[in-house]
XYZ file of C-alpha atoms in Angstrom:
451
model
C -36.375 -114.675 -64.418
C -38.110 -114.268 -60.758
C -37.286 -117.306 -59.906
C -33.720 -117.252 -60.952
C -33.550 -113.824 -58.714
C -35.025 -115.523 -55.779
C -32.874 -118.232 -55.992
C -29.783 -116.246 -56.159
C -31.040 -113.614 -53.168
C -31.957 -116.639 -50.869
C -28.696 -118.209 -51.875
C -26.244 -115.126 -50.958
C -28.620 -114.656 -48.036
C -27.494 -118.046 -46.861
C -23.938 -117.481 -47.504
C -23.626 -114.157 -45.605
C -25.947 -115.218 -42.317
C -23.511 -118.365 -42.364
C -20.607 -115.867 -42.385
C -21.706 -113.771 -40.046
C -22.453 -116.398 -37.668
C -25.212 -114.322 -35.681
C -27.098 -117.142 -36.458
C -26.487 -121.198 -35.790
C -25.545 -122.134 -39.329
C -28.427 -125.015 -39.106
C -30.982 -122.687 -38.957
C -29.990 -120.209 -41.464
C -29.671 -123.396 -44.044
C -32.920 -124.766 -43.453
C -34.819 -121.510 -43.113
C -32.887 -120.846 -46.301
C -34.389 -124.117 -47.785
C -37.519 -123.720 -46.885
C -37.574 -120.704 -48.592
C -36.470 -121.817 -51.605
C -39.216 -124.371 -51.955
C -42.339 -121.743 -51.321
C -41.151 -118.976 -53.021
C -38.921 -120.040 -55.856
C -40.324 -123.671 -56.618
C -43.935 -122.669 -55.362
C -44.546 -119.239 -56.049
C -42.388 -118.504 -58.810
C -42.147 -121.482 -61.121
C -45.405 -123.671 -59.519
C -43.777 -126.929 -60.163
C -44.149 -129.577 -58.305
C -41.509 -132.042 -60.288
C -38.849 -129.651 -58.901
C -39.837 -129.708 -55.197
C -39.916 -133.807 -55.245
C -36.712 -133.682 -57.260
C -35.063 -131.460 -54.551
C -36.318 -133.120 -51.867
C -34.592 -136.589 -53.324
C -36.757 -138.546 -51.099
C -37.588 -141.278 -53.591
C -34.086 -142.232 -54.029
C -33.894 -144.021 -50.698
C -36.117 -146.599 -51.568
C -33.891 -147.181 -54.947
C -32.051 -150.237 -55.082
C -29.089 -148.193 -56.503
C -28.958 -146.212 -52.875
C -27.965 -148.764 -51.309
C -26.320 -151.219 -53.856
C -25.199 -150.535 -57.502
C -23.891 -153.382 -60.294
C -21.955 -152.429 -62.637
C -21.808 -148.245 -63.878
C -24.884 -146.064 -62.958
C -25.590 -143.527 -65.268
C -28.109 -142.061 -63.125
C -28.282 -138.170 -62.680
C -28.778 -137.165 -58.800
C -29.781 -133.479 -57.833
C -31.024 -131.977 -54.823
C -30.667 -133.112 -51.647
C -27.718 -135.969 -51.174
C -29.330 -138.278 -48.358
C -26.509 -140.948 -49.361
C -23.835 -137.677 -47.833
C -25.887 -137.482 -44.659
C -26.403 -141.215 -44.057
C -22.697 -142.000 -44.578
C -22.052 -139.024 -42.152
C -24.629 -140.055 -39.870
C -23.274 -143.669 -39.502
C -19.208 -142.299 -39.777
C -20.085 -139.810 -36.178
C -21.824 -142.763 -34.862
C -18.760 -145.153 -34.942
C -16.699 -142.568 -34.183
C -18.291 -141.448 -30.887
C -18.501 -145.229 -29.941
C -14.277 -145.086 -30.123
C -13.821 -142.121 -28.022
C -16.104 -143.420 -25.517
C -13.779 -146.941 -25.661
C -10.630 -144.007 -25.545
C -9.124 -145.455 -28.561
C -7.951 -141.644 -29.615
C -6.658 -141.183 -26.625
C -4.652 -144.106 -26.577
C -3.325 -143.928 -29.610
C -1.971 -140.145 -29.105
C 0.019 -141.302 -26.244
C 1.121 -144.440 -27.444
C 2.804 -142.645 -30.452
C 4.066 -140.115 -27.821
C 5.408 -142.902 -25.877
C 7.441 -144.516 -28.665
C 9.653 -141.498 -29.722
C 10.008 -141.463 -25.752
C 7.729 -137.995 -25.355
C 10.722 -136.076 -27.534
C 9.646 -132.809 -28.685
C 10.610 -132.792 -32.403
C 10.066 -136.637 -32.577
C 6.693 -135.576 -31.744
C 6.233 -132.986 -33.556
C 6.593 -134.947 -37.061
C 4.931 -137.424 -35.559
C 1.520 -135.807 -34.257
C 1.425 -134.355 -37.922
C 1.661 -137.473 -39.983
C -0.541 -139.192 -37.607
C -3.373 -136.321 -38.473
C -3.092 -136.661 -41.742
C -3.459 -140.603 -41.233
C -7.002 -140.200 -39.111
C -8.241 -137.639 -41.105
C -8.174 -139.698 -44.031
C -10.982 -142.098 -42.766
C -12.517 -139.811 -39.746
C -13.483 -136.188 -39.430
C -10.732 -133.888 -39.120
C -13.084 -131.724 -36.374
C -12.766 -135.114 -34.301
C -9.430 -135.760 -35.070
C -8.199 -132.126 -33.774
C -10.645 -132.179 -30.934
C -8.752 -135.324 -29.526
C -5.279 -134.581 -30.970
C -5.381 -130.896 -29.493
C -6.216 -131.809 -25.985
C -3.863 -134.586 -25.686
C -1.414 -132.312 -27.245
C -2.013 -129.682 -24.742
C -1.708 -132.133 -21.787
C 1.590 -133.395 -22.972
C 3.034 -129.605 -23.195
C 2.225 -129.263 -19.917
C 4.225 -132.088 -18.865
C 6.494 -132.097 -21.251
C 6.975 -128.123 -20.790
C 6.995 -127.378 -24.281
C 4.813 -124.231 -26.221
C 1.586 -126.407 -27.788
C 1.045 -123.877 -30.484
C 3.507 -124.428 -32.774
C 1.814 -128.540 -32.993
C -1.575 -127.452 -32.813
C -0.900 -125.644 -35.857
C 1.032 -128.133 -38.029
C -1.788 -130.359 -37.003
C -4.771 -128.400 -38.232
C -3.183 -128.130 -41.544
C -2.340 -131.886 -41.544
C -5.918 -132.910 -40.751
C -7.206 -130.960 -43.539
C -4.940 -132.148 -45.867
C -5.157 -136.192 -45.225
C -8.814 -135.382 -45.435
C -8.358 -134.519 -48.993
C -6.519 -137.444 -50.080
C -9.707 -140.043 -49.320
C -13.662 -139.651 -50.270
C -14.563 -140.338 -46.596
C -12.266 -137.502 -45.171
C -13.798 -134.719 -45.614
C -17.031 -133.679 -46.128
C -16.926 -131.520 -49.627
C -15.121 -135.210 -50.716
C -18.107 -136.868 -49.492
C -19.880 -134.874 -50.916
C -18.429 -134.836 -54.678
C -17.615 -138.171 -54.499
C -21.251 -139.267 -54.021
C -22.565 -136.838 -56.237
C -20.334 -137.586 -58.932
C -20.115 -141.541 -58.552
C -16.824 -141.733 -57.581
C -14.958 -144.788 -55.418
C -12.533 -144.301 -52.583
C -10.041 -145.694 -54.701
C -10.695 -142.745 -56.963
C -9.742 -140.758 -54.628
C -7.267 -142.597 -53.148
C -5.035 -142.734 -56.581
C -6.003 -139.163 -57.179
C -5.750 -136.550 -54.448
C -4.714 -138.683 -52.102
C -0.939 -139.124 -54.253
C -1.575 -134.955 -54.390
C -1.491 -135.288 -50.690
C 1.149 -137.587 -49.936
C 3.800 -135.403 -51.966
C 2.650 -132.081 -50.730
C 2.988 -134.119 -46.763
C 6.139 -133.933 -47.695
C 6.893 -130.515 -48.286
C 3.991 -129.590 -45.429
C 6.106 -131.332 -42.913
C 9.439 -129.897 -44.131
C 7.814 -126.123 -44.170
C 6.680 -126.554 -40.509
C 9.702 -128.006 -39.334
C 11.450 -124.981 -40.962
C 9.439 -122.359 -39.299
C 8.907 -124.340 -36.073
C 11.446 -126.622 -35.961
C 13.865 -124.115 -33.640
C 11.105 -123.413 -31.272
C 10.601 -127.389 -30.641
C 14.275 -128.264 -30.058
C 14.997 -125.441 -28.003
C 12.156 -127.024 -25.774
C 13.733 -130.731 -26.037
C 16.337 -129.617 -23.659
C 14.263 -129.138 -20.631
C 14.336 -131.494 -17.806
C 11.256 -133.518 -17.507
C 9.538 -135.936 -15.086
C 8.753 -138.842 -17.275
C 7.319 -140.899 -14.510
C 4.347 -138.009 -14.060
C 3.277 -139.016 -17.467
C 0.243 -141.961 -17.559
C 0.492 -145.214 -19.583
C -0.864 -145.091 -22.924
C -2.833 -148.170 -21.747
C -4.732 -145.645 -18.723
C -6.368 -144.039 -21.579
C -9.105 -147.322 -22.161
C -12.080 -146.992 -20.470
C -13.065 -150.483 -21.426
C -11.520 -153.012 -22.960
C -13.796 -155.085 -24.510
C -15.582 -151.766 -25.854
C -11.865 -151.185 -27.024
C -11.019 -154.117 -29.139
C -14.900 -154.280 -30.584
C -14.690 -150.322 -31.917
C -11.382 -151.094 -33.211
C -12.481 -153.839 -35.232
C -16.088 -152.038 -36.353
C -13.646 -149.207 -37.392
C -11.344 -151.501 -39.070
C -14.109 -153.145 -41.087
C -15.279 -149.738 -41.978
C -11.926 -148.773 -43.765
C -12.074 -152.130 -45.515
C -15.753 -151.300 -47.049
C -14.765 -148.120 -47.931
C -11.917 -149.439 -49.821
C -13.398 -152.192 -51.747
C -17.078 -150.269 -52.051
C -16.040 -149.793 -56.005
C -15.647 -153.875 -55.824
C -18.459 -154.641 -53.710
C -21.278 -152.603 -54.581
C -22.475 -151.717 -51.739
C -22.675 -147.604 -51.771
C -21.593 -145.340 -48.954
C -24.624 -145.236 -47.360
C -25.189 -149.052 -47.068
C -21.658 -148.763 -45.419
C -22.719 -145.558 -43.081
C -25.995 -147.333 -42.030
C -23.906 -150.876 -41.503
C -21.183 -149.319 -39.333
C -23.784 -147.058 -37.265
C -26.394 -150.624 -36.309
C -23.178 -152.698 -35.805
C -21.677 -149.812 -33.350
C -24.765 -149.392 -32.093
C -25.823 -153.136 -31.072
C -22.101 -152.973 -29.569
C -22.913 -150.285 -27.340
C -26.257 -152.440 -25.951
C -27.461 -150.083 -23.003
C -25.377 -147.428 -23.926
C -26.429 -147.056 -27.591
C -28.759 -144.022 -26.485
C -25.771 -142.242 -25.050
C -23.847 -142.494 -28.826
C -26.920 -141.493 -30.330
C -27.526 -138.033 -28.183
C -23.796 -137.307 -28.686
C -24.474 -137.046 -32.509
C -23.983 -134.001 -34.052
C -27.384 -133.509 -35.880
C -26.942 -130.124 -36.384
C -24.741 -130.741 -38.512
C -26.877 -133.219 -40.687
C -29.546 -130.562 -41.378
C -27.312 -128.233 -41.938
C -26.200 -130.111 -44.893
C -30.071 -130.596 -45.810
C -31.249 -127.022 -45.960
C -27.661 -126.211 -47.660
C -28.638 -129.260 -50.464
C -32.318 -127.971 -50.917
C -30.878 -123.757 -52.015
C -28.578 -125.025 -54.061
C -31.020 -127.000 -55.811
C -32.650 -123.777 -55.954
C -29.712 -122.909 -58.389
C -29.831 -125.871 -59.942
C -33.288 -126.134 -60.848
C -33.548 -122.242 -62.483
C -30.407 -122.602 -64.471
C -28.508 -120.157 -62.722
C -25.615 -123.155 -62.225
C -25.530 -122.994 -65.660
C -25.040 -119.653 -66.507
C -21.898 -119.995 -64.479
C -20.477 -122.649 -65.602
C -20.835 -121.230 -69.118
C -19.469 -117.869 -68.063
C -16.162 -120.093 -66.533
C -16.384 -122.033 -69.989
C -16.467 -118.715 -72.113
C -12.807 -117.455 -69.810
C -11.156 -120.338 -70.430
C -11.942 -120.678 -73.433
C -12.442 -124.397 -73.268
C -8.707 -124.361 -72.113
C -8.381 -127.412 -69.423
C -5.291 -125.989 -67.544
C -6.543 -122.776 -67.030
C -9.986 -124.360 -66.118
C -8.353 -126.304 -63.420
C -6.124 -122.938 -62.426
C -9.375 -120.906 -62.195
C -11.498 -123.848 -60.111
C -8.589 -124.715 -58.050
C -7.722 -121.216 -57.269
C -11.660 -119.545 -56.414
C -11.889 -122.693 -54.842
C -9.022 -122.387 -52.240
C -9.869 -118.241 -52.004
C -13.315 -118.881 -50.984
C -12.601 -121.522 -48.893
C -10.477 -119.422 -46.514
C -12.925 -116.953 -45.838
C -16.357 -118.817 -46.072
C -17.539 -122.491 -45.427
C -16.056 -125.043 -48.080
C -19.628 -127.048 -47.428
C -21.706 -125.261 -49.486
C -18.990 -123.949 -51.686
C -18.489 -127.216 -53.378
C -22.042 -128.551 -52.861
C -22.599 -125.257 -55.268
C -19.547 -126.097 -57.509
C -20.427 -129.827 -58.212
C -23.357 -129.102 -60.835
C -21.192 -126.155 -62.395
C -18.350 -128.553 -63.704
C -20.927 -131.462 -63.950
C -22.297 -128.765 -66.289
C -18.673 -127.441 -67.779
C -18.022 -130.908 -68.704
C -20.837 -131.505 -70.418
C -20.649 -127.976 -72.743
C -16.740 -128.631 -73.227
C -16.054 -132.306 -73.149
C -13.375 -131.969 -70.467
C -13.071 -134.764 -68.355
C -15.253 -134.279 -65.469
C -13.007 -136.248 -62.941
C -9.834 -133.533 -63.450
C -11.751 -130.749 -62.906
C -14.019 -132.935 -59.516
C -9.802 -133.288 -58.176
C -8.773 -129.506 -58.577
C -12.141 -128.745 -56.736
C -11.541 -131.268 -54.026
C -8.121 -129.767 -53.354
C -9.111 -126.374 -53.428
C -12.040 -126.404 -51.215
C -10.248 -129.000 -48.823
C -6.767 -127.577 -48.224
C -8.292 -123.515 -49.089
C -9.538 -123.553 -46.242
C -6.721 -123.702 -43.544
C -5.374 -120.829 -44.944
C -7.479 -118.862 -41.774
C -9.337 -119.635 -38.668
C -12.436 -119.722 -39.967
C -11.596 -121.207 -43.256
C -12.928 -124.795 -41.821
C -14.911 -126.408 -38.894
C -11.130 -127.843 -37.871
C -9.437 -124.730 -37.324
C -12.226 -123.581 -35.649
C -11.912 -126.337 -33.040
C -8.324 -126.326 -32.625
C -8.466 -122.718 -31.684
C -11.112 -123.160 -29.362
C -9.500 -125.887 -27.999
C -5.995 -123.937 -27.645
C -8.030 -120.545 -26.141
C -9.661 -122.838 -23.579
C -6.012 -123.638 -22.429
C -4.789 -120.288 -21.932
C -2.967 -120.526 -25.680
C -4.772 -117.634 -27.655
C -4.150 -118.102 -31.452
C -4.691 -114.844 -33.369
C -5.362 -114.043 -36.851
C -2.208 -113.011 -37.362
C -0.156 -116.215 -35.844
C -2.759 -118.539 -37.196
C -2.053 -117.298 -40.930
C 1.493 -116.351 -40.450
C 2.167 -120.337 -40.773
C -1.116 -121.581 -42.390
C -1.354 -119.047 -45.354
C 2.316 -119.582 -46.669
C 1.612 -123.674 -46.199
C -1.892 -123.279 -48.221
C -0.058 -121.511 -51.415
C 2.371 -124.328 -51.179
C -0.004 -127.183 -51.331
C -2.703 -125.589 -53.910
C 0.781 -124.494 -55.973
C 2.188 -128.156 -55.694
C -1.969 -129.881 -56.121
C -1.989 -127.622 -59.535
C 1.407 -129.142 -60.654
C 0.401 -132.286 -60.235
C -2.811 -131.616 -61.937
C -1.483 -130.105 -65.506
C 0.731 -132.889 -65.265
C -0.655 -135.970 -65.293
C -4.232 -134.922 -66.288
C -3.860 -131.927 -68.872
């Protein structure tokens, strides 16, 4: 019972410090952690067992880490290492392209084709951040996409708002339709064995049919705004060449390939064998021996805050996991539903999406993966529906505000930096309507084909 209390303290603790963000969200996770493992494991319960299995550390040296034959039954708790090595490797590769100016060339090159049209562009910026945030961070995508977006305004003369906008919400939601796009995928999909074709066939066909409707919405409340800008006179010839953009091209064609043999892995992984952190750890040596004296450079341009962030966040929820209180929940959700399966997806897609607006979707769904690993296991639903309504919840819940997820966040930033200031207010006017839409149409889809 003391332990179950601690676990639950240190683990709201966590949440509101992260919230509050008086505190780098790093720190607060692994101070959190720490905690957890001398005063619930060590204190409280004195065991031992449940420190090594949070800590997970023996599972690297598995030969199922790295490659698995056939199904694996195994059970995995605690801290996901296979999540932070795929991550590790995906911001490697990924800072190896910028530094080539692959993003940058491919924002302008797109920009060059509709021949730099507002609307045209418009449409096109948002399907193209769906399309990257399907196999690389949306906080990378935006951080790219915004700035080039801004430059463009400025010598296009059109508002940048209005695209920034329809962007953000685009990145979030192509990161939902693929394991490797964002991270609460990553981290359900390694936690609950599942392929990127899972995903893929899954929420990604959720995401391609709400695209649809996304891009129609925006165009509907933005759509004026662009076309009235179209008919400004422009200097065309003040605009660079998408080819300006590479730095180097031999560092060009080589990231381009690395990232293209990336996607392939990822797709065929279920085929192959080889895990996602054989895959992270491949792409990040390969980039890496690319790089040759500049390999250092990538590596200090890591963001490895991030990476214990997600370890202190995996070691309290373990805390949860180990005293039962994940349990008790997932009963209690059981008990409302009454074993129902639509309103068990209704109530997991919907707390999902609320949460995710107004705290981080992270730890939300590292928390929510052992209550429906439990749910399924007491009520004999299919543990893949209910893994899809919480990937959609958590992914596209939160772009319903600024702070809903690390994307948004940048975006903004990115816009305020500019001299564009995007409130509250404007930020949800558009974003919160959009959300509804997509977690409406993503609960459709779901009673549908799975219930």
């Amino acid at each position: 019972m003391i332990a179950q209390v601690l676990a639950v303290v240190i683990f709201v603790a966590m949440f509101l410090l992260i919230v509050s963000e008086k505190i780098e969200r790093h720190i607060v996770t692994l101070g959190c952690g720490l905690l957890t493992i001398l005063l619930v494991f060590g204190l409280s319960m004195h065991s031992t067992s449940a420190i090594f299995k949070t800590l997970n550390l023996h599972s690297i040296i598995t030969k199922s880490f790295w490659y698995v034959s056939g199904a694996s039954s195994e059970e995995t708790s605690g801290i996901n290492w296979a999540t932070i090595i795929f991550i590790f490797g995906m911001m490697v590769m990924v800072e190896g392209m910028a530094k080539a100016g692959f993003f940058r060339w491919l924002c302008m090159k797109l920009a060059k084709m509709v021949n730099y049209k507002p609307v045209p562009l418009f449409i096109t910026f948002m399907v193209m951040s769906s399309i990257l945030a399907m196999f690389i961070d949306s906080i990378t995508v935006i951080l790219f996409l915004a700035a080039v977006t801004i430059e463009l305004a400025k010598l296009l003369k059109f508002n940048p708002v209005p695209m920034i906008l329809s962007e953000i919400f685009c990145a979030n939601l192509g990161g939902s339709a693929t394991m490797c796009g964002d991270p609460p995928n990553i981290i359900i999909g390694t936690s609950l064995e599942l392929s990127f074709a899972d995903f893929l066939t899954n929420t990604g066909v959720i995401a391609a049919i709400s695209l649809v409707f996304v891009i129609v919405y925006f165009y509907f409340v933005f759509g004026k705004t662009m076309a009235a800008d179209s008919s400004k006179d422009i200097d065309l010839s003040a605009i660079p060449e998408p080819k300006d953009a590479i730095t180097n091209k031999r560092d060009f064609i080589i990231s381009s390939i690395i990232f293209g043999c990336a996607v392939v892995l990822l797709v065929t992984h279920a085929q192959t064998g080889l895990t996602v952190a054989f895959i992270g750890t491949a792409v990040a040596v390969v980039t890496l021996i690319a790089a040759g004296t500049s390999a250092f450079e990538l590596l200090k341009k890591v963001d490895y805050k991030t990476l214990m962030f997600f370890i202190g966040l995996f070691a309290v929820v373990g805390g949860l996991e180990e005293t039962g209180i994940l349990k008790i929940v997932a009963n209690f959700i059981g008990d409302i539903s009454g074993g129902n399966l639509k309103l068990m997806v209704a109530i997991i897609i919907w707390i999902s999406a609320i949460a995710s607006a107004f705290v981080d979707n992270i730890p939300f769904a590292a928390t929510m993966i052992p209550i429906i690993k439990s749910l399924a296991a007491t009520t004999g639903v299919n543990i893949e529906t209910l893994a899809w309504a919480l990937s959609m919840g958590t992914d596209i819940g939160g772009s319903a505000t600024p702070i809903g997820a690390s994307a948004n966040v940048v975006g903004t930033s990115v816009a305020a930096k500019n001299g564009y200031i995007i409130g509250w207010g404007k930020y949800c006017k558009s974003a919160a309507p959009a959300t509804i839409i997509v977690i409406t149409i993503s609960m459709i889809v779901i009673f549908i084909r799975y219930c």
